[in-house]
Tab-separated table of C-alpha atoms and ligand atoms in Angstrom:
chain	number	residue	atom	x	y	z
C	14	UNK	CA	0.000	0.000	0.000
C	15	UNK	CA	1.636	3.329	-1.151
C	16	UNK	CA	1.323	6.037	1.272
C	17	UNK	CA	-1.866	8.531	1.257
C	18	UNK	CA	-0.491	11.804	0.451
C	19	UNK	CA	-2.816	14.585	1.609
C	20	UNK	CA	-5.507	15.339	-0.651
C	21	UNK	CA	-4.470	19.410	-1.141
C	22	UNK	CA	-1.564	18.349	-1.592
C	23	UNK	CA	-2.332	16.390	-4.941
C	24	UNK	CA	-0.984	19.092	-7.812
C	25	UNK	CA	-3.440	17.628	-10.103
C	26	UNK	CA	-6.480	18.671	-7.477
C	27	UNK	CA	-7.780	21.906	-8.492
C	28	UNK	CA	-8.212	24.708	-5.484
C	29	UNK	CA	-11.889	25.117	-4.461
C	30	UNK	CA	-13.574	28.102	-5.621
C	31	UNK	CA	-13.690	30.285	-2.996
C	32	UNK	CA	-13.946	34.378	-3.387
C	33	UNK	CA	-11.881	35.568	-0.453
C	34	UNK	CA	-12.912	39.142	-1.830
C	35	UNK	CA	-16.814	38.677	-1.457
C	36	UNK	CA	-15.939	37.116	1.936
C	37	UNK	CA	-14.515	39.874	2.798
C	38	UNK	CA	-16.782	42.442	2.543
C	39	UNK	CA	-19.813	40.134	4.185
C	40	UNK	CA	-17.570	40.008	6.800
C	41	UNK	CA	-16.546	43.363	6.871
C	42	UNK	CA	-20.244	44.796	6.253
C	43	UNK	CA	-21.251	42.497	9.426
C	44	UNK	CA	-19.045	43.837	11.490
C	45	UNK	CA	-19.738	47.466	10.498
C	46	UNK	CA	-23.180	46.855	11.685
C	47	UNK	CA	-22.589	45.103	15.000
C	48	UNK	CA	-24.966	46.977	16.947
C	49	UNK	CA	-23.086	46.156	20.632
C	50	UNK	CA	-19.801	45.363	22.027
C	51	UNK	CA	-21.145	42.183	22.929
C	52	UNK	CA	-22.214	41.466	19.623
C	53	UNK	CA	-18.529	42.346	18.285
C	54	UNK	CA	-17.225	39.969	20.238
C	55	UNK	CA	-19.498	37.396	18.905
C	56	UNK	CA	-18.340	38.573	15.376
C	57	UNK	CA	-14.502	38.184	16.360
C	58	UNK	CA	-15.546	34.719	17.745
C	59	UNK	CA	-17.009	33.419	14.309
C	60	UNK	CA	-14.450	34.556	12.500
C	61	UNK	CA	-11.113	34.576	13.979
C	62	UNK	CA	-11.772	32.499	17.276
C	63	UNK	CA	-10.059	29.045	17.417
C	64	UNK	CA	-13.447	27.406	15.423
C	65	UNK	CA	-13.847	30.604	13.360
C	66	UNK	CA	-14.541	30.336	9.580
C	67	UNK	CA	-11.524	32.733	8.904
C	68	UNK	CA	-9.297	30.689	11.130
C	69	UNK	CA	-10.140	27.591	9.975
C	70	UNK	CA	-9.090	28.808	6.254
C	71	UNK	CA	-5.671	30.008	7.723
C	72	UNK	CA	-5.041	26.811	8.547
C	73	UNK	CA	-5.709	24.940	5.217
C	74	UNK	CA	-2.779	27.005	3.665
C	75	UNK	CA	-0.265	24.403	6.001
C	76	UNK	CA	-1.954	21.594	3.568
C	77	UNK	CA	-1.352	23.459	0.147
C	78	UNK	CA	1.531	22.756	-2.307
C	79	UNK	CA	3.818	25.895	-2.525
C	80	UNK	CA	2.507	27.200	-5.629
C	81	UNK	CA	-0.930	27.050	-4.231
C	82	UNK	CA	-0.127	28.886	-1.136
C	83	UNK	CA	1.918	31.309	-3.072
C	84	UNK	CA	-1.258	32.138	-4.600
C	85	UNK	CA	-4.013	31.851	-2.212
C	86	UNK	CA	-1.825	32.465	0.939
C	87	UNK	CA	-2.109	36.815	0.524
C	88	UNK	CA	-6.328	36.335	-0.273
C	89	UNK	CA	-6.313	34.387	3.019
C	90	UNK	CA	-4.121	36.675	4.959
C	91	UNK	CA	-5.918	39.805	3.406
C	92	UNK	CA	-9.071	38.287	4.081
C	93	UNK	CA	-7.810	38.447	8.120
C	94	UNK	CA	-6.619	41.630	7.889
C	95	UNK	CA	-9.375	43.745	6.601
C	96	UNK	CA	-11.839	41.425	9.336
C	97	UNK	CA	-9.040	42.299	12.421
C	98	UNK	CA	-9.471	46.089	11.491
C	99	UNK	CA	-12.895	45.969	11.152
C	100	UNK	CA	-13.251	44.792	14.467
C	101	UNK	CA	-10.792	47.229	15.802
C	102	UNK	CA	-12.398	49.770	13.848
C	103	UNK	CA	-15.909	48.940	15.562
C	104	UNK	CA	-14.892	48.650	18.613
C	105	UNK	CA	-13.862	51.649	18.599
C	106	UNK	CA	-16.300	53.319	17.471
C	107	UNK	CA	-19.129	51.593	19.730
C	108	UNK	CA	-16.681	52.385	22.785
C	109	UNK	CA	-16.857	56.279	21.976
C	110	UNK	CA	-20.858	55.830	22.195
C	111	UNK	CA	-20.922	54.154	25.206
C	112	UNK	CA	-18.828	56.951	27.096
C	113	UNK	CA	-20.764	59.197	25.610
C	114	UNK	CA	-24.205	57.388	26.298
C	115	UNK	CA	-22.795	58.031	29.818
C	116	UNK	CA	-21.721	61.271	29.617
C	117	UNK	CA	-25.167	62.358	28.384
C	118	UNK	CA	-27.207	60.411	30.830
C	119	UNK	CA	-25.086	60.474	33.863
C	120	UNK	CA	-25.446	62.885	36.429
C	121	UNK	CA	-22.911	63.968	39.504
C	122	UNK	CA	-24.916	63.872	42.889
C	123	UNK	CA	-23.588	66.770	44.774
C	124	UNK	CA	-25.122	66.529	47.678
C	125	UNK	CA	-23.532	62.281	48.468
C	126	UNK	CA	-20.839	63.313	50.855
C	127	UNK	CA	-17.372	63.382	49.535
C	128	UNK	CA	-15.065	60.406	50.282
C	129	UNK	CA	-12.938	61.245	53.456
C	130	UNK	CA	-9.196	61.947	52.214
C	131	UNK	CA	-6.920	61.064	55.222
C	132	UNK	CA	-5.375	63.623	57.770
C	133	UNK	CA	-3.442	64.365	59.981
C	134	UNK	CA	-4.772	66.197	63.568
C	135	UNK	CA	-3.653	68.534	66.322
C	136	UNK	CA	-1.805	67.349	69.167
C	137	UNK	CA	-3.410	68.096	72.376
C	138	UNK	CA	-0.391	70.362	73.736
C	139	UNK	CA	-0.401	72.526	70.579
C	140	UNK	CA	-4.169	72.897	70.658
C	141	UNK	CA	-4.100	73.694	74.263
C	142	UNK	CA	-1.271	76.255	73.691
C	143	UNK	CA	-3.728	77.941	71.163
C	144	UNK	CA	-6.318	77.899	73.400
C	145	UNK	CA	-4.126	79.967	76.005
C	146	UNK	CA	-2.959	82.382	73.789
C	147	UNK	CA	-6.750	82.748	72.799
C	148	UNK	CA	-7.805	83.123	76.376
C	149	UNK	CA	-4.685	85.683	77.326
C	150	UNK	CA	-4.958	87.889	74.209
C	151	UNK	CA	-8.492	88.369	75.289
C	152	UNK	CA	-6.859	89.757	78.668
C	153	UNK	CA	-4.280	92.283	76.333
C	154	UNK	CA	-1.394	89.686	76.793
C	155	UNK	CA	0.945	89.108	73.589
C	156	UNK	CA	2.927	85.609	73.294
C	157	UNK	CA	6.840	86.240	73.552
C	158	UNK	CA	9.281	82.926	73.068
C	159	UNK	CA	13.027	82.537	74.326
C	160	UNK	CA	15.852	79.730	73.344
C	161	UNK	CA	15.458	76.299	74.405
C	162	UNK	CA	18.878	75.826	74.277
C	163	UNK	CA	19.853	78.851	77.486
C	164	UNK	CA	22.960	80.010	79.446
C	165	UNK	CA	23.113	79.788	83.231
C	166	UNK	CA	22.637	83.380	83.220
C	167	UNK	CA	18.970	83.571	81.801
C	168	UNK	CA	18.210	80.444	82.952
C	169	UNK	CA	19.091	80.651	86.822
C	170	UNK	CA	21.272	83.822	87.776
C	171	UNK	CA	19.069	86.441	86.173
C	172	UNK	CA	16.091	84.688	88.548
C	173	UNK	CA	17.706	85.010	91.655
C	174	UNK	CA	19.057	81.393	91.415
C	175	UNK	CA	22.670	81.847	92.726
C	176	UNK	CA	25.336	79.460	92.125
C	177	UNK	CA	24.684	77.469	94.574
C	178	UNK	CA	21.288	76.754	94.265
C	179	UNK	CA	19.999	72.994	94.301
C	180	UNK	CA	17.869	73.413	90.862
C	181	UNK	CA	20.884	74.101	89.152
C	182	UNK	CA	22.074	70.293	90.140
C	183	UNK	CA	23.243	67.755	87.262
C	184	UNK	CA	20.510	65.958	88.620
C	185	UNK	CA	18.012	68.239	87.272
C	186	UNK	CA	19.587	70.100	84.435
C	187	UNK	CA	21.103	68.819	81.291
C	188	UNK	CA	24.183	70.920	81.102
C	189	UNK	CA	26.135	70.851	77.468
C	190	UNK	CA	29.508	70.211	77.589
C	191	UNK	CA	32.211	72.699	79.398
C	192	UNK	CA	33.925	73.627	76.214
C	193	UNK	CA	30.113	74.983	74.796
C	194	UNK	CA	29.680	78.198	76.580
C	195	UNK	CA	27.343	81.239	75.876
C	196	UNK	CA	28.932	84.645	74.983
C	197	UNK	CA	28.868	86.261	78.967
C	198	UNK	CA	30.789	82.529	79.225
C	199	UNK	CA	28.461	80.942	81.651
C	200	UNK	CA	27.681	77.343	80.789
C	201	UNK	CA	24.937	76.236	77.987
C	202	UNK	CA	21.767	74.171	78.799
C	203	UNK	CA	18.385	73.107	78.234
C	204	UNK	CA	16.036	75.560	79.977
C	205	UNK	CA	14.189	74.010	82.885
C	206	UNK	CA	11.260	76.172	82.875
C	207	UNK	CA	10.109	79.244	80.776
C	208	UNK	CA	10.768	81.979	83.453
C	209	UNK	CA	13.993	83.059	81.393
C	210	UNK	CA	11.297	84.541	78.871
C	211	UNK	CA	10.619	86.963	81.692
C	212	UNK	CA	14.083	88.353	81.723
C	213	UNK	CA	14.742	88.356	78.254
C	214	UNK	CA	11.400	89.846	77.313
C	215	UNK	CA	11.753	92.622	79.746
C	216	UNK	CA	15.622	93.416	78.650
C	217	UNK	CA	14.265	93.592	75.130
C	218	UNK	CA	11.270	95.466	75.545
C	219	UNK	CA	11.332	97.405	78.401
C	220	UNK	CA	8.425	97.874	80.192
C	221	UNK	CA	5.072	98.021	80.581
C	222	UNK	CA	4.585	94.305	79.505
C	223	UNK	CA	1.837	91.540	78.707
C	224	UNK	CA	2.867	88.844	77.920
C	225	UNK	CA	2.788	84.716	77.895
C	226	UNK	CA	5.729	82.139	76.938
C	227	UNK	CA	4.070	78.918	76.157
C	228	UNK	CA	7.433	76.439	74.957
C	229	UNK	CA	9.484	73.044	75.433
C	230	UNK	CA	11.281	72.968	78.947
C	231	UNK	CA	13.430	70.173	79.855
C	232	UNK	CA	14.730	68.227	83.130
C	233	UNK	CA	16.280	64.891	84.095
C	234	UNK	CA	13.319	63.345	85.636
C	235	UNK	CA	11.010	60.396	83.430
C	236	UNK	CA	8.337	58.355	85.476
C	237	UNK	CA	4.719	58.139	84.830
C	238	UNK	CA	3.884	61.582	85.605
C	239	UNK	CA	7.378	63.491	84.208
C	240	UNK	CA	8.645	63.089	81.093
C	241	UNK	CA	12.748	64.335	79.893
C	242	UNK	CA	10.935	66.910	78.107
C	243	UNK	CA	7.942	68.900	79.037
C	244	UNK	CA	5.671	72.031	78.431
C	245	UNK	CA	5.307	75.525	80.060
C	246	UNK	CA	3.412	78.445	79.978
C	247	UNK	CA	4.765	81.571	81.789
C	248	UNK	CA	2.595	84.835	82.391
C	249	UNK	CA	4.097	87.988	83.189
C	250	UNK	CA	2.658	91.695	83.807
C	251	UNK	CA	4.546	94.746	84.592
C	252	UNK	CA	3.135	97.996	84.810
C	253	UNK	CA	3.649	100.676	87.425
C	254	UNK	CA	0.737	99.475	90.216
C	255	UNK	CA	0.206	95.854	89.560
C	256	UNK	CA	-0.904	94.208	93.001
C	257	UNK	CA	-1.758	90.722	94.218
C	258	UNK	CA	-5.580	91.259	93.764
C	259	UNK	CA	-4.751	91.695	89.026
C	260	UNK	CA	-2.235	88.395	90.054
C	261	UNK	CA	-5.489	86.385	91.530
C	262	UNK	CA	-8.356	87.957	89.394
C	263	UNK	CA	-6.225	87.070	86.254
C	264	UNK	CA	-5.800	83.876	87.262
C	265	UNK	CA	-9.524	82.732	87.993
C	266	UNK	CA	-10.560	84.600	84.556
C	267	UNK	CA	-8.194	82.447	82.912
C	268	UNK	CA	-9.000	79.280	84.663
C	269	UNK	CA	-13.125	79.695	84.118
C	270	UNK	CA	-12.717	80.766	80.597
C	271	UNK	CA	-9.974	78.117	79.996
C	272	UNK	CA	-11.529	74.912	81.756
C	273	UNK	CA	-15.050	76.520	80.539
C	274	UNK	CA	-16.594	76.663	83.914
C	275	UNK	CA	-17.779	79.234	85.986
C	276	UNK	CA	-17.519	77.023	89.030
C	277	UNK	CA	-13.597	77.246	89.551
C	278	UNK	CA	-12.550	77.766	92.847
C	279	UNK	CA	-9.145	78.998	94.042
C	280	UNK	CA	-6.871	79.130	97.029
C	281	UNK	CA	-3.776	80.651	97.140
C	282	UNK	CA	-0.856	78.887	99.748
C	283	UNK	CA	2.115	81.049	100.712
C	284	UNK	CA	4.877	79.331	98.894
C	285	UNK	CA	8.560	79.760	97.859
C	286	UNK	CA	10.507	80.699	94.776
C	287	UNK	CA	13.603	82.799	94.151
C	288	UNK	CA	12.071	84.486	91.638
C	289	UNK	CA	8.971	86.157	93.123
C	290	UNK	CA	8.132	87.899	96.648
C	291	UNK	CA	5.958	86.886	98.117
C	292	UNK	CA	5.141	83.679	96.555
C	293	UNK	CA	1.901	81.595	96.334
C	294	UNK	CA	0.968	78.549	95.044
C	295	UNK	CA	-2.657	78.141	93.324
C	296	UNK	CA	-4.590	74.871	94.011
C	297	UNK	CA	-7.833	74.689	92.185
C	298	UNK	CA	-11.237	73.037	93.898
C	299	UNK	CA	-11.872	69.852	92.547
C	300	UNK	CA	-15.143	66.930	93.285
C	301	UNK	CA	-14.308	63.427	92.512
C	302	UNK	CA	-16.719	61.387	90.194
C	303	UNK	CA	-17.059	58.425	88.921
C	304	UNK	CA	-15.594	58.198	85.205
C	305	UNK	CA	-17.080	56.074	82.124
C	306	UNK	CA	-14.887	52.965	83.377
C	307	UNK	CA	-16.009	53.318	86.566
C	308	UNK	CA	-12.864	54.500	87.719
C	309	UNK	CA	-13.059	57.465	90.026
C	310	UNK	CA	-11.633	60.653	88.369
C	311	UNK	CA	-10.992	63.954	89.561
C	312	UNK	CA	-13.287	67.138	87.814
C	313	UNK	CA	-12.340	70.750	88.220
C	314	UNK	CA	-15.509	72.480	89.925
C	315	UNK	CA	-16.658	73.609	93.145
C	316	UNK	CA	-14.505	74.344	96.896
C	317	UNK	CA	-11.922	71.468	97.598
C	318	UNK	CA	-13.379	71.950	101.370
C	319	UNK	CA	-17.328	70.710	100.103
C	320	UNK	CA	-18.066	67.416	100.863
C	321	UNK	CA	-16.328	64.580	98.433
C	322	UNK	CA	-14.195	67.729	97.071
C	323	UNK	CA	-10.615	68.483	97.272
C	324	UNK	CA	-7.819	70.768	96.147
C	325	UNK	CA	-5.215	70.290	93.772
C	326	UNK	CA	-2.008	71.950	93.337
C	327	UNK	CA	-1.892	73.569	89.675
C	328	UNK	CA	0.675	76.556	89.945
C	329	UNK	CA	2.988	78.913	90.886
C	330	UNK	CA	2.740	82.408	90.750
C	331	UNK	CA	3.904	85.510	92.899
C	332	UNK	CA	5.443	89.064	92.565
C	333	UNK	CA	7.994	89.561	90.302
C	334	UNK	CA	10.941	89.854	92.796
C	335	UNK	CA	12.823	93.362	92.730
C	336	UNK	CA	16.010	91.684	92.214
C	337	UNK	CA	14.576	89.782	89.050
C	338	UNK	CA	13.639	93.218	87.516
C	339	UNK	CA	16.529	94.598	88.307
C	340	UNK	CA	18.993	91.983	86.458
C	341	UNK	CA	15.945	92.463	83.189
C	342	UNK	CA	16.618	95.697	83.489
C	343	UNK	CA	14.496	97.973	84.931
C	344	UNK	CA	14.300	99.652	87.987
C	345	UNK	CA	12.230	97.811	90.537
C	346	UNK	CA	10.771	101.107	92.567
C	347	UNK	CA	9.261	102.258	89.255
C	348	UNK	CA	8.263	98.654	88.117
C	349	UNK	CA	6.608	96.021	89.167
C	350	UNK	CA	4.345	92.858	88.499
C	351	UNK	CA	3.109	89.935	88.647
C	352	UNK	CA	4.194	86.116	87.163
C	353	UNK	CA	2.961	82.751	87.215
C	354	UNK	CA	3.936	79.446	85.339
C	355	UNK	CA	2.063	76.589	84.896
C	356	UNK	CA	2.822	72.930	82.723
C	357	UNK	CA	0.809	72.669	79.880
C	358	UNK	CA	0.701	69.239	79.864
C	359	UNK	CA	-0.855	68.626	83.002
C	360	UNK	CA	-3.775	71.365	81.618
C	361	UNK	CA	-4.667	69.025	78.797
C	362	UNK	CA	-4.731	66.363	80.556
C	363	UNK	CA	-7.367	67.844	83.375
C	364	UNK	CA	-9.126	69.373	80.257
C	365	UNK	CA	-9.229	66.453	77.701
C	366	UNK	CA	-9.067	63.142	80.087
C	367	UNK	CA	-5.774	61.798	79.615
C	368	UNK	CA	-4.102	59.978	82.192
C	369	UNK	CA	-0.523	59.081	81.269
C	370	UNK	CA	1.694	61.498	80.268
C	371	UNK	CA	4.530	59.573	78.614
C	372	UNK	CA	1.405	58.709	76.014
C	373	UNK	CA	2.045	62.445	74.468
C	374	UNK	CA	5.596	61.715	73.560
C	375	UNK	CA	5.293	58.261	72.255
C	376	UNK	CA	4.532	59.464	68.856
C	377	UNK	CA	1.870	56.915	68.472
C	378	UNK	CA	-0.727	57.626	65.830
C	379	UNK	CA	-3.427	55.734	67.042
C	380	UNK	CA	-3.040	57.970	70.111
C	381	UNK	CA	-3.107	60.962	67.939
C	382	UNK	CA	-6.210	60.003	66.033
C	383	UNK	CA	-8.241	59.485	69.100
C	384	UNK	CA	-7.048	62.317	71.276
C	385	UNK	CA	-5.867	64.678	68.403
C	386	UNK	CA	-7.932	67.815	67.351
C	387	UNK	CA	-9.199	69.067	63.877
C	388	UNK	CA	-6.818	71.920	62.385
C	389	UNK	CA	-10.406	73.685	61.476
C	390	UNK	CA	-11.353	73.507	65.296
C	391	UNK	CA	-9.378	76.867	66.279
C	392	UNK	CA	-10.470	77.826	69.581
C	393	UNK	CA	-12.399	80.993	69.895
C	394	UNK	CA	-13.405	82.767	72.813
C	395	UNK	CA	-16.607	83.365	71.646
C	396	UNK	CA	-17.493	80.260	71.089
C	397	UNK	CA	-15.730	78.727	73.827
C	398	UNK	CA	-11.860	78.548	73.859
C	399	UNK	CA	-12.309	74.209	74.145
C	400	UNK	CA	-12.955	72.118	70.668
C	401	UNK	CA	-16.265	70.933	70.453
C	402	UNK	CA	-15.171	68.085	67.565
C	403	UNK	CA	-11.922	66.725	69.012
C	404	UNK	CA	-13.238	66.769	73.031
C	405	UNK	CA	-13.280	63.559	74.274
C	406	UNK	CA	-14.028	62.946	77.663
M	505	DAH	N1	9.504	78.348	86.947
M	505	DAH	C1	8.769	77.570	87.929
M	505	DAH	C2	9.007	76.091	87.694
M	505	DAH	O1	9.353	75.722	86.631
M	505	DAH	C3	7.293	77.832	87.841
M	505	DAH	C4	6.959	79.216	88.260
M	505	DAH	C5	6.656	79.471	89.559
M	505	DAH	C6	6.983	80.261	87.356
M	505	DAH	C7	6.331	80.758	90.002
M	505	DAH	C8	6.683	81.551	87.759
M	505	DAH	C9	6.367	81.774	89.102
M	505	DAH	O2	6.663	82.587	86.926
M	505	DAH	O3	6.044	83.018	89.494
M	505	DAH	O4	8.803	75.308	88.578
């Protein structure tokens, strides 16, 4: 038995009629007409999908003799051509309806609410900081600001703090290093409090003076309730009669406008510091309730001496002492004044409800989202100095 060559493949055959021109333009005229995408892709399906018509003929050229492919192998290939841009051509063309089908029929809804793009918030100390220089501007006081990085001079000296005196210990105060001193060649360090403001404020501007230093003070101390690094706001007014009596009525008006209640008591204690004469310390009235974990907690409001009340220490304050305005200055029998200093830390935590302090220098966001404010919720007097969005209680 002789082997069975493939029937195309006989020369003698003749090629089957076929008119890869008419083909064509059925094809082509089809396709033109396809009313949908979907149809399309039923189109490119019967003709050039693995079963399609067009396909199929592709593949009968592998079968054909090389003169016969030399002359029906450009009709086939033409024949897929002018169907594979006639799809393209379509699909084009029906895409550009559909968008603008939508275009013409859909409508924006402006009143949906607009996805929420993510932000970043206020920290508590910077809001409360804005919230005092809200409160004090109300009261004529302007916000001055000092170095963090002092001299000795500033720092202690120029606040009666002599040489020898026990805040100036390595234990509290991070000194720099001996060969890093400050031009009148005392030693350089991180200020422990924001009194120096005082001194340099009234060397530079002379008096009278309003004014308040919120900033960064720093000490070597870290347990639950102190942290390396903390926050201060000093006050100080000098004017020609300032008394006791502007020290305490400034201090209540801040504290009821500031803590937003009009039940904040006072009581100033005889106290000590170098700086003022005579000095008092402030405690504020507070009652003890029971908090949202059941956990008693402490709220500003009402005499510590009522029932279930007590008082709390929250700062120091006194008459500027001559010698103070003297070393600023200015000459104490024409001057004096009143200043106080209080941490700002510990005010938004009585304020807001936060309990641990090292939580504020952690960095941690989730910390920041909950207790964090809004940058549009800019305390106002008017409309009380607190936030009413980023309050938590
Ligand atoms: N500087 C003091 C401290 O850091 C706080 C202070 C007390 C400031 C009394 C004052 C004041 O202005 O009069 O502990």
């Amino acid at each position: 038995m002789g082997r069975k060559e493939p029937a195309s493949r006989s020369t003698g055959k003749a090629l089957p009629e076929v008119d890869y021109e008419k083909l064509g333009q059925e094809a082509v005229e089809r396709i033109a007409s396809a009313g949908d995408l979907d149809a399309l892709e039923a189109l490119r399906v019967e003709f050039l999908g693995k079963q399609g018509s067009v396909s199929a003929l592709l593949k009968t050229l592998g079968g054909l003799s090389p003169e016969e492919r030399t002359e029906v192998g450009p009709k086939i290939h033409g024949l897929r051509e002018s169907v594979s841009e006639a799809l393209t051509a379509r699909k084009a063309a029906l895409e550009a309806g559909v968008l603008e089908a939508r275009l013409a029929t859909e409508t924006i809804d402006l009143t949906l609410p607009a996805p929420e793009a993510p932000k970043g918030s206020v920290h508590p100390v910077s809001q409360v900081m804005d919230e005092l220089a809200e409160v004090f501007a109300d009261l004529g006081f302007a916000v001055a600001a000092g170095p963090e990085i002092e001299d000795d001079w500033h720092n202690f000296s120029a606040l009666n703090m002599p040489e020898s005196h026990p805040a100036r210990e390595m234990h509290d105060t991070f000194y720099f290093g001996e060969n890093r001193r400050a031009p009148n060649g005392g030693r350089m360090l991180l200020r422990t409090h924001t009194s120096p403001v005082q001194v340099r404020t009234m060397l530079q501007r002379g008096a009278p003076l309003r004014i308040i230093a919120p900033g960064r003070v720093y000490r070597s101390d870290s347990d639950a309730t102190h942290t390396p690094m903390f926050h201060q706001v000093e006050g100080l007014v000098i004017d020609r009669d300032i008394h006791l009596g502007h020290l305490k009525w400034t201090l209540e008006t801040f504290l009821k406008a500031f803590f937003e209640r009009e039940d904040i008591v006072m009581r100033l204690r005889p106290s000590y510091f170098p700086f003022t004469e005579p000095s008092v310390e402030v405690d504020v009235g507070f009652a003890v309730e029971s908090g949202p974990n059941g956990k008693a907690r402490r709220v500003l409001g009402g005499g510590g001496d009522e029932p279930g009340h007590g008082w709390m220490e929250l700062l120091g304050s006194g008459m500027v002492n001559r010698r103070v305005i003297e070393f600023a200055g200015l000459d104490p029998d024409q001057w004096q004044g009143f200043a106080f200093g209080v941490g700002v830390d510990r005010l938004a935590m009585l304020k807001y409800g936060m309990d641990d302090l090292r939580a504020f220098f952690d960095g941690d966001a989730r910390w920041l989202r909950h207790y964090g404010f809004s940058a549009f919720d800019q305390p106002t007097l008017s409309a009380g100095v607190g936030s009413t969005v980023g309050a938590r209680s």
